[in-house]
Short mmCIF file of C-alpha atoms and ligand atoms in Angstrom, two decimals:
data_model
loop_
_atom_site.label_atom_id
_atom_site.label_comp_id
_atom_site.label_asym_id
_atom_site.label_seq_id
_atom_site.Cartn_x
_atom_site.Cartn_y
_atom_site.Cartn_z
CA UNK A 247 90.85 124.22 75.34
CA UNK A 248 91.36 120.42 75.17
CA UNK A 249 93.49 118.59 77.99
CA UNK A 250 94.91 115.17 76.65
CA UNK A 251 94.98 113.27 79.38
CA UNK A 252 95.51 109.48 78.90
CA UNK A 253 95.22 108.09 82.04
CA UNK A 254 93.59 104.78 83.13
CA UNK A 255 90.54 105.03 84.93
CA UNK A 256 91.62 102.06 87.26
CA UNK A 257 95.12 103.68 87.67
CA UNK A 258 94.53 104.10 91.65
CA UNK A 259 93.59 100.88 91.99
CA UNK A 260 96.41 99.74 89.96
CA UNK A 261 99.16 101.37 92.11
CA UNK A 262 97.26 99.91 95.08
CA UNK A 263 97.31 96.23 93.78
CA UNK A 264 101.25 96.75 92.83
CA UNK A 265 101.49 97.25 96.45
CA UNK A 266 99.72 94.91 97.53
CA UNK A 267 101.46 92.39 95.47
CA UNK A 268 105.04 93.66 96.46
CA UNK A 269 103.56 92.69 99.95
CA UNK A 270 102.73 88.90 99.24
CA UNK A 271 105.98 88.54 97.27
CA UNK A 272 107.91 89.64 99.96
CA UNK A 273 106.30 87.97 102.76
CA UNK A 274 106.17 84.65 100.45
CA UNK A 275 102.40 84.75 100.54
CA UNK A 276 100.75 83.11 97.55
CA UNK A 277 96.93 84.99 96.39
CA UNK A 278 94.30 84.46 95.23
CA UNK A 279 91.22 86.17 94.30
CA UNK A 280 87.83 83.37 94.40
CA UNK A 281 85.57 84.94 92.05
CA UNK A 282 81.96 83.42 91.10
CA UNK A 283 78.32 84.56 90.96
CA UNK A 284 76.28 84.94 94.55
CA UNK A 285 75.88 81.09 95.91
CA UNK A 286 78.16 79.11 93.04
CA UNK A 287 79.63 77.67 97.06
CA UNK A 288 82.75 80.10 97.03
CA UNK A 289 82.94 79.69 101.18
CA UNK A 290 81.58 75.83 100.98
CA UNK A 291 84.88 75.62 98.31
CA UNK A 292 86.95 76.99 100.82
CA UNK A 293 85.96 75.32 103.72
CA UNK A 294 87.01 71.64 101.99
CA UNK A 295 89.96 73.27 101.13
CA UNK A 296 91.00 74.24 104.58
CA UNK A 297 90.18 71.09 105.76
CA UNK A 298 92.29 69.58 103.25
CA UNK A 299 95.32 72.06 103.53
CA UNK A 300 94.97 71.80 107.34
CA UNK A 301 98.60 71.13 108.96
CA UNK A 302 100.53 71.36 105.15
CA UNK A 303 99.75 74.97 103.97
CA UNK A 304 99.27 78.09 106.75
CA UNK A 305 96.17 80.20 105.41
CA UNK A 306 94.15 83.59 105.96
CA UNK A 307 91.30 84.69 104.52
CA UNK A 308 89.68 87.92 103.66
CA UNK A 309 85.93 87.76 103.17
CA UNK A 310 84.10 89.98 101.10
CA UNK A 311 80.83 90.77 101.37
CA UNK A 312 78.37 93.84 100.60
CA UNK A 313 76.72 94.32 104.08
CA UNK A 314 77.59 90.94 106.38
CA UNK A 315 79.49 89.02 108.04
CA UNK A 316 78.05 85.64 107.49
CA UNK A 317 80.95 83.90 105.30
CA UNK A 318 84.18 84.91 108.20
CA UNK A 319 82.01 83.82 110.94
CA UNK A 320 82.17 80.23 109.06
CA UNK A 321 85.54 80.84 107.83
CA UNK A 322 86.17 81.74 111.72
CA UNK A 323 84.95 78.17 113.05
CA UNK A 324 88.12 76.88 111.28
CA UNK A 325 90.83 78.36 113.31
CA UNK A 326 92.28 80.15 110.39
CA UNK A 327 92.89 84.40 110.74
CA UNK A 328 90.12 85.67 109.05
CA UNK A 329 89.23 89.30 108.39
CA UNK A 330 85.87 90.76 107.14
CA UNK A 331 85.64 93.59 104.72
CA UNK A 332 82.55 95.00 104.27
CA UNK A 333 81.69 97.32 100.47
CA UNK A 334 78.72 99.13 101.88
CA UNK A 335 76.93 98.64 98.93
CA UNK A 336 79.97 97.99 95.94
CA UNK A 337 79.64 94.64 94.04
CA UNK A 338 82.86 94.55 93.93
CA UNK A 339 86.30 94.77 96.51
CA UNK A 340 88.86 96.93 95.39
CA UNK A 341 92.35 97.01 96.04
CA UNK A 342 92.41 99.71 98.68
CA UNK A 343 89.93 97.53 101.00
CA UNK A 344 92.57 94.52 100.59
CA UNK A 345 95.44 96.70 101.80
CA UNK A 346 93.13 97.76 105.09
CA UNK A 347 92.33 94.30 105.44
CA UNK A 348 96.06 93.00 104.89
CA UNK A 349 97.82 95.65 107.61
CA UNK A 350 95.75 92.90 110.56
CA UNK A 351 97.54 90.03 109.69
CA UNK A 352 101.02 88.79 110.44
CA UNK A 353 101.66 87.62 106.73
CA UNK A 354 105.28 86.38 107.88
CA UNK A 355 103.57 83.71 109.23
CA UNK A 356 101.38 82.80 105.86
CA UNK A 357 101.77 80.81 103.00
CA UNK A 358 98.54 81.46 101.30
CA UNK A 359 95.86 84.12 101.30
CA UNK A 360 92.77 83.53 100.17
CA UNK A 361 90.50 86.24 98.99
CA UNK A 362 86.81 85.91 98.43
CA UNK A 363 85.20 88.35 96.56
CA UNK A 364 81.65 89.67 96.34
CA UNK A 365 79.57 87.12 94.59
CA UNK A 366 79.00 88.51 91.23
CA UNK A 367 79.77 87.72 87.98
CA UNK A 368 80.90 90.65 86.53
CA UNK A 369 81.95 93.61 88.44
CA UNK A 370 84.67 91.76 90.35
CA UNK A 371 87.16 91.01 87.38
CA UNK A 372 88.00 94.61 86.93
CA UNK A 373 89.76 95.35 89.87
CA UNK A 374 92.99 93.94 90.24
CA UNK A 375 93.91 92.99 94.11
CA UNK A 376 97.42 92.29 93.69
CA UNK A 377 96.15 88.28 93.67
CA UNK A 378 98.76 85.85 91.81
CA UNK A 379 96.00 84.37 90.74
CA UNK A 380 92.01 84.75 89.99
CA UNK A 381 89.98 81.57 90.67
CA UNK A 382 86.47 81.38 89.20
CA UNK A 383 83.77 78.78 91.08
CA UNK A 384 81.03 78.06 88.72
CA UNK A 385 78.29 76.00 89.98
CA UNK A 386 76.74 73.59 87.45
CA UNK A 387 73.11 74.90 88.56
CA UNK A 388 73.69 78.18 86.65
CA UNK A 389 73.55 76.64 83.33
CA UNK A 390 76.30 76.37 80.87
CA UNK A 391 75.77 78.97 79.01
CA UNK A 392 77.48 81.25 81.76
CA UNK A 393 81.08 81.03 80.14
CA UNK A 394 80.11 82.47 76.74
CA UNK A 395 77.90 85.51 78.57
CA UNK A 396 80.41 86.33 80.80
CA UNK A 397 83.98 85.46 79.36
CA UNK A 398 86.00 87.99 81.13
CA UNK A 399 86.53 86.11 84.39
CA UNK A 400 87.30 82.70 82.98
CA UNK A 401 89.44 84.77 80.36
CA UNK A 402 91.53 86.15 83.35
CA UNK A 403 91.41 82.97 85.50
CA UNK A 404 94.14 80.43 86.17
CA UNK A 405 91.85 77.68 87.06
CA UNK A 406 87.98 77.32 87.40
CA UNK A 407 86.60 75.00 89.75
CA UNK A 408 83.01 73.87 88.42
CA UNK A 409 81.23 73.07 91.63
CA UNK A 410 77.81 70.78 92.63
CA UNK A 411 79.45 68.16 90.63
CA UNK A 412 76.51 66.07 92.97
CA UNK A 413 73.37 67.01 91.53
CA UNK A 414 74.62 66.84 87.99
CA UNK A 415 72.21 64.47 86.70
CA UNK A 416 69.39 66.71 88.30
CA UNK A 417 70.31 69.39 85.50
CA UNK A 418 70.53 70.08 81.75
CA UNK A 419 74.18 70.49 81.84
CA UNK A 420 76.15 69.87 78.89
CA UNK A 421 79.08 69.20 81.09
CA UNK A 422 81.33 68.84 77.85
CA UNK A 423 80.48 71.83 75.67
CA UNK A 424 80.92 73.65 78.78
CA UNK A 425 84.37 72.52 79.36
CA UNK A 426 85.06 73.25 75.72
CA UNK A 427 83.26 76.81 75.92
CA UNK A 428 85.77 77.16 78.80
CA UNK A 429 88.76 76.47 76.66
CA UNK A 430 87.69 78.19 73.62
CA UNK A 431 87.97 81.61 75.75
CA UNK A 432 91.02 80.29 77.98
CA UNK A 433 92.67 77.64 76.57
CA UNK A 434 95.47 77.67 79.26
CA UNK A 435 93.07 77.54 82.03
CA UNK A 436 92.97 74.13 84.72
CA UNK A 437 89.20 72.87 85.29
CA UNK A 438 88.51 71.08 88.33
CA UNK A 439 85.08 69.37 88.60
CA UNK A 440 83.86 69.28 92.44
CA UNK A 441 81.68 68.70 94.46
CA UNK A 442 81.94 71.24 98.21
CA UNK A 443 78.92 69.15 99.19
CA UNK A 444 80.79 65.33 99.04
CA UNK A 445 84.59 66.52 98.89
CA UNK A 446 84.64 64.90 95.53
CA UNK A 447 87.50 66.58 93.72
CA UNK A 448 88.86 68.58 96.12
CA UNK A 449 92.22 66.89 96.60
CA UNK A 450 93.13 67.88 93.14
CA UNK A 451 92.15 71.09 93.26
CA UNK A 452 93.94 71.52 96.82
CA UNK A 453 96.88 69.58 95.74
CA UNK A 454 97.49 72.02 92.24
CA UNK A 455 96.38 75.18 95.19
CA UNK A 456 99.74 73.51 96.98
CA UNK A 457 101.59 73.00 93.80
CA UNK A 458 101.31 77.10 93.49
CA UNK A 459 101.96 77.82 97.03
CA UNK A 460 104.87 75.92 97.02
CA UNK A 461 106.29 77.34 93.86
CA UNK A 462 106.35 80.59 95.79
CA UNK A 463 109.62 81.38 97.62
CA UNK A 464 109.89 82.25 101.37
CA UNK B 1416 77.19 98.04 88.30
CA UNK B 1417 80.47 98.65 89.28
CA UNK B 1418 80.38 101.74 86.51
CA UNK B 1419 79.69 104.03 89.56
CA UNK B 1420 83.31 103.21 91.02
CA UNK B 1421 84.35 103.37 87.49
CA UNK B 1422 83.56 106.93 87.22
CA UNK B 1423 84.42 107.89 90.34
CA UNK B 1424 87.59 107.12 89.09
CA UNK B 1425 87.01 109.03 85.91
CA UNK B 1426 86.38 112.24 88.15
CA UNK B 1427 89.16 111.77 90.71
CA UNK B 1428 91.39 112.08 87.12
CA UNK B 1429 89.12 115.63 85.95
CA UNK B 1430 89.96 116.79 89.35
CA UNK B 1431 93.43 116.25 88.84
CA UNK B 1432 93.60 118.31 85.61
CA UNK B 1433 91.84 120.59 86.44
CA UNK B 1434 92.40 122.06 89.63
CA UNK B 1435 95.03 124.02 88.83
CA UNK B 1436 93.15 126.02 85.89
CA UNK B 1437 91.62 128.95 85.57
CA UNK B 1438 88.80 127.62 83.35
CA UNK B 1439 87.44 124.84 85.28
CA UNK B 1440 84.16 124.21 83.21
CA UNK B 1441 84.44 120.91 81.54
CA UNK B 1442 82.36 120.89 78.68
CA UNK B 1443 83.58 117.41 77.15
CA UNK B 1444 85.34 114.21 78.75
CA UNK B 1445 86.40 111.26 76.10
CA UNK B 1446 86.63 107.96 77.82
CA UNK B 1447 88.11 105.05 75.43
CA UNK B 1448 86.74 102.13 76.76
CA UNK B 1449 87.34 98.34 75.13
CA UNK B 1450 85.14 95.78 74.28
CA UNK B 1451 86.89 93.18 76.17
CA UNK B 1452 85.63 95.24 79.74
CA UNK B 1453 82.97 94.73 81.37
CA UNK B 1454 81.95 98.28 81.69
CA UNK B 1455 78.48 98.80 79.81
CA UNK B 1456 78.58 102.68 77.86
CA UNK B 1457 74.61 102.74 79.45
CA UNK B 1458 75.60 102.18 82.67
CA UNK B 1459 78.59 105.05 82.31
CA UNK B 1460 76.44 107.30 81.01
CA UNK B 1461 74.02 106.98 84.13
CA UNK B 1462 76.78 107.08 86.70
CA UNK B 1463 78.46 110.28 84.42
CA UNK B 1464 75.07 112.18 85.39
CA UNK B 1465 75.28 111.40 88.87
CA UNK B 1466 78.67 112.13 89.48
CA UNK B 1467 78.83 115.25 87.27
CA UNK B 1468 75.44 116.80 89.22
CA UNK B 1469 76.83 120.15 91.14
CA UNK B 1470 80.41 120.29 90.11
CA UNK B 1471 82.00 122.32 86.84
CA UNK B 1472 81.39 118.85 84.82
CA UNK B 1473 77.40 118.87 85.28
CA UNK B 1474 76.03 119.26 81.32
CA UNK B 1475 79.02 117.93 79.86
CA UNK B 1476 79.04 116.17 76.63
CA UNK B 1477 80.72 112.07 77.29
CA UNK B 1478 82.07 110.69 74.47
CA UNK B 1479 82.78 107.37 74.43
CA UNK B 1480 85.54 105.41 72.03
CA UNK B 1481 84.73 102.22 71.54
CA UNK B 1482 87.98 99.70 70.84
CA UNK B 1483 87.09 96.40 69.11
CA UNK B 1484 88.64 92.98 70.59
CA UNK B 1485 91.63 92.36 67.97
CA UNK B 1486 93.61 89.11 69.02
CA UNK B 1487 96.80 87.73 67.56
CA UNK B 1488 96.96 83.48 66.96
CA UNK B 1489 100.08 82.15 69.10
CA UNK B 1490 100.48 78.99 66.09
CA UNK B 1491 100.02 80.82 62.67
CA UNK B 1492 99.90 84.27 63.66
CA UNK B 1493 96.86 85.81 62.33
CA UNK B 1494 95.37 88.81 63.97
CA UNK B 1495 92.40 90.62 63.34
CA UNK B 1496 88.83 91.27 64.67
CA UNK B 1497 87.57 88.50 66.93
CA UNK B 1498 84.62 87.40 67.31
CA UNK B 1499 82.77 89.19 70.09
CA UNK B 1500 84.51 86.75 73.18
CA UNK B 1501 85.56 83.81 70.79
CA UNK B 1502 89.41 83.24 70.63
CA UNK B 1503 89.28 80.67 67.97
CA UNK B 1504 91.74 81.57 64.92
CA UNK B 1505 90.17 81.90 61.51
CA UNK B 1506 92.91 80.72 60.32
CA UNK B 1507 94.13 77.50 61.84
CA UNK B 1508 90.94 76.79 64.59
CA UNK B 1509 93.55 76.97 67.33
CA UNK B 1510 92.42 78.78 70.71
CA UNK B 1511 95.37 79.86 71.22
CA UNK B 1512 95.04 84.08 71.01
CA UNK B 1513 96.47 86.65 72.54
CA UNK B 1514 94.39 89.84 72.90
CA UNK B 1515 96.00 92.77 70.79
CA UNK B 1516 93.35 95.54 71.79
CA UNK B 1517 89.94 95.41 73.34
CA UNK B 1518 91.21 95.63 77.29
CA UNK B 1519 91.33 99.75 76.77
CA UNK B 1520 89.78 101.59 79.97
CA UNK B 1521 90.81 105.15 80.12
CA UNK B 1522 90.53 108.71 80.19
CA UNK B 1523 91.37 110.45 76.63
CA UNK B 1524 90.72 113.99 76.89
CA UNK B 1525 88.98 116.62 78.60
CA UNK B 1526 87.47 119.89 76.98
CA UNK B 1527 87.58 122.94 79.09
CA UNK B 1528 86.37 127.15 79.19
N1 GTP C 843 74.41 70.36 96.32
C1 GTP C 843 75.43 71.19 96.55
N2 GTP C 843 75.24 72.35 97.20
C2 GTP C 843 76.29 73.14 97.42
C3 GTP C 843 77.60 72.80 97.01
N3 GTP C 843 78.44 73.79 97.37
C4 GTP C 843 77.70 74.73 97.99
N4 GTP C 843 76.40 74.34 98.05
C5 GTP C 843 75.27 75.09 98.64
O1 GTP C 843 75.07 76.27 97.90
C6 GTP C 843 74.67 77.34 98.75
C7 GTP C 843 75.60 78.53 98.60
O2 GTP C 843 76.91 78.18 99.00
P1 GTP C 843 77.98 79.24 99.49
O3 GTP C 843 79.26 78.51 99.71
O4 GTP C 843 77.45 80.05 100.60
O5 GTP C 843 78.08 80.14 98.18
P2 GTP C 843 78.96 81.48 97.94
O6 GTP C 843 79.42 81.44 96.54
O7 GTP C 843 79.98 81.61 98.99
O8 GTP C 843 77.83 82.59 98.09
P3 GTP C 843 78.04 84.19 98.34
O9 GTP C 843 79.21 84.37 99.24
O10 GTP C 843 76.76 84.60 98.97
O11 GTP C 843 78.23 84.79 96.99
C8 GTP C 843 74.70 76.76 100.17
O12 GTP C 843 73.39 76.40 100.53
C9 GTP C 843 75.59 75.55 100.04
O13 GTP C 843 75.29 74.54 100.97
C10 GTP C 843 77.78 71.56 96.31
O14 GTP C 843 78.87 71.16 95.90
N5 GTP C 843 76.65 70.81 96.11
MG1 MG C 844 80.42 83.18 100.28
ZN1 ZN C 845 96.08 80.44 63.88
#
């Protein structure tokens, strides 16, 4: 006998995100979802970007991370609520971990969470949060080749924030065919070149982050 | 890699149709899955024989649809088959495309005795 069935194989993590998103849009929380391959300087990113947000936008953060909890102890050092959330092995968080993670925090009191995923590439893109928005962090070091191999997170990204801007001239980037493999696969997509090392860049990233946040309604 | 949690997810949905059946031995599942995922049909296949070991799935034939990337120009309107990941239109070398098909991740049908 054959069963028609028809049903999304992410459908469970789907009603989770929807969830979690309802909770953000009715706490006035803006999202989003730092995706980028293991070392591209997701938590160095973030760090600037604290430091620059510090006293205009009120932040959390929920670190991802396969077995440790390396990146919220630095996140920690900040004075921002940060919560760890550990995949015991999964490249990738899922939904369900966010809403454990999101029940510890007084979102009333938020304007922005950040959420940084499991550095990988790949896996991450799939599963839907409930973010308003998915961030990519490319480091320059990783050649620029990585758009084109991997499209589906700078396909699904709002911006992409091509990081270690500093030792440019110490690679074989071609820093403008990769901005225009970038906008061959997203052409709506904002590119920020930075550098988590110097701050160089930062402030527009942070100040576009703010843009967002503030286009949210408490 | 994540293709493990992807079919763990695949056999929380046989469990669902089938628990309530007398024939419970699932000799087929048909997964349609897009070429715009990142799920690799390898990599399912692998995880299938994991998950399936010891339950009423284990020897089951997986069938797997594949569903090309068709996008849709936002200036001139074309639409057809894309180039594997390119959005440029063939028709006016704008990139701006809309994806028609190729996102598809999901459970078809199941074959049961
Ligand atoms: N030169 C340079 N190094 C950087 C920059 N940003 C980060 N790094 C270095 O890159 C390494 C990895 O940075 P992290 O911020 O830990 O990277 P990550 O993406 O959070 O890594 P995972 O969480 O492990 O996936 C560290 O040694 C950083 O000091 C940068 O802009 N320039
Ligand atoms: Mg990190
Ligand atoms: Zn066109």
């Amino acid at each position: 006998m054959e069963i028609k069935v028809n049903t999304g194989i992410l459908s469970a993590n789907e009603q989770k995100a929807v969830e979690n998103r309802k909770l953000f849009k009715e706490n006035g929380v803006f999202a989003i979802n730092l995706m980028g391959s293991p070392g591209a300087g997701k938590t160095t990113v973030l760090e600037k970007t604290i430091d620059y947000l510090s006293g205009k936008v009120r932040l959390a953060v929920i670190e991802g991370d396969i077995y440790t909890s390396k990146d919220a102890r630095r996140i920690e050092k900040y004075g921002v609520p940060v919560e760890q959330i550990n995949t015991g092995g999964a490249c990738h968080l899922d939904a369900k971990m966010v809403s454990g993670a999101l029940s510890k925090f007084d979102l009333t009191g938020l304007d922005l969470m950040v959420i940084e995923n499991v550095g990988n590439l790949v896996c991450p893109v799939e599963f839907d949060l409930g973010e308003d928005q998915k961030i990519a962090v490319l480091s320059i070091t990783e050649g620029d080749d990585k758009p084109m191999k991997y499209p589906l997170l700078f396909r699904e990204s709002g911006a992409v924030i091509l990081n270690k801007m500093d030792i440019l001239d110490f690679t074989d980037v071609d820093l403008e065919g990769l901005r225009k493999d970038i906008h061959i696969i997203n052409p709506d997509i904002k590119i920020f070149e930075v550098s988590a090392r110097t701050g160089q860049g930062i402030d527009q990233w942070a100040e576009w982050l703010t843009d967002r946040v503030k286009d949210t309604v408490k | 890699m994540h293709e493990m949690a992807l079919m763990a997810g695949v056999f929380d949905i046989i469990r669902q149709y089938t628990t309530d059946l007398s024939d419970k031995n699932v000799t087929r599942v048909t997964l349609v899955v897009g070429e715009m995922t990142n799920a690799v049909p390898e990599a399912l296949e692998a995880a299938f024989e994991v998950h399936a070991k010891g339950t009423p799935v284990e020897g089951a034939k997986l069938v797997i649809k594949d569903i090309p990337l068709v996008a849709r120009c936002r200036s001139c309107g074309w639409e057809g088959k894309t180039e594997k990941h390119v959005f440029m239109c063939p028709g006016c070398s704008s990139f701006g495309m809309e994806l028609i098909s190729g996102r598809e991740l999901y459970v078809e049908s199941l074959e049961v005795e």
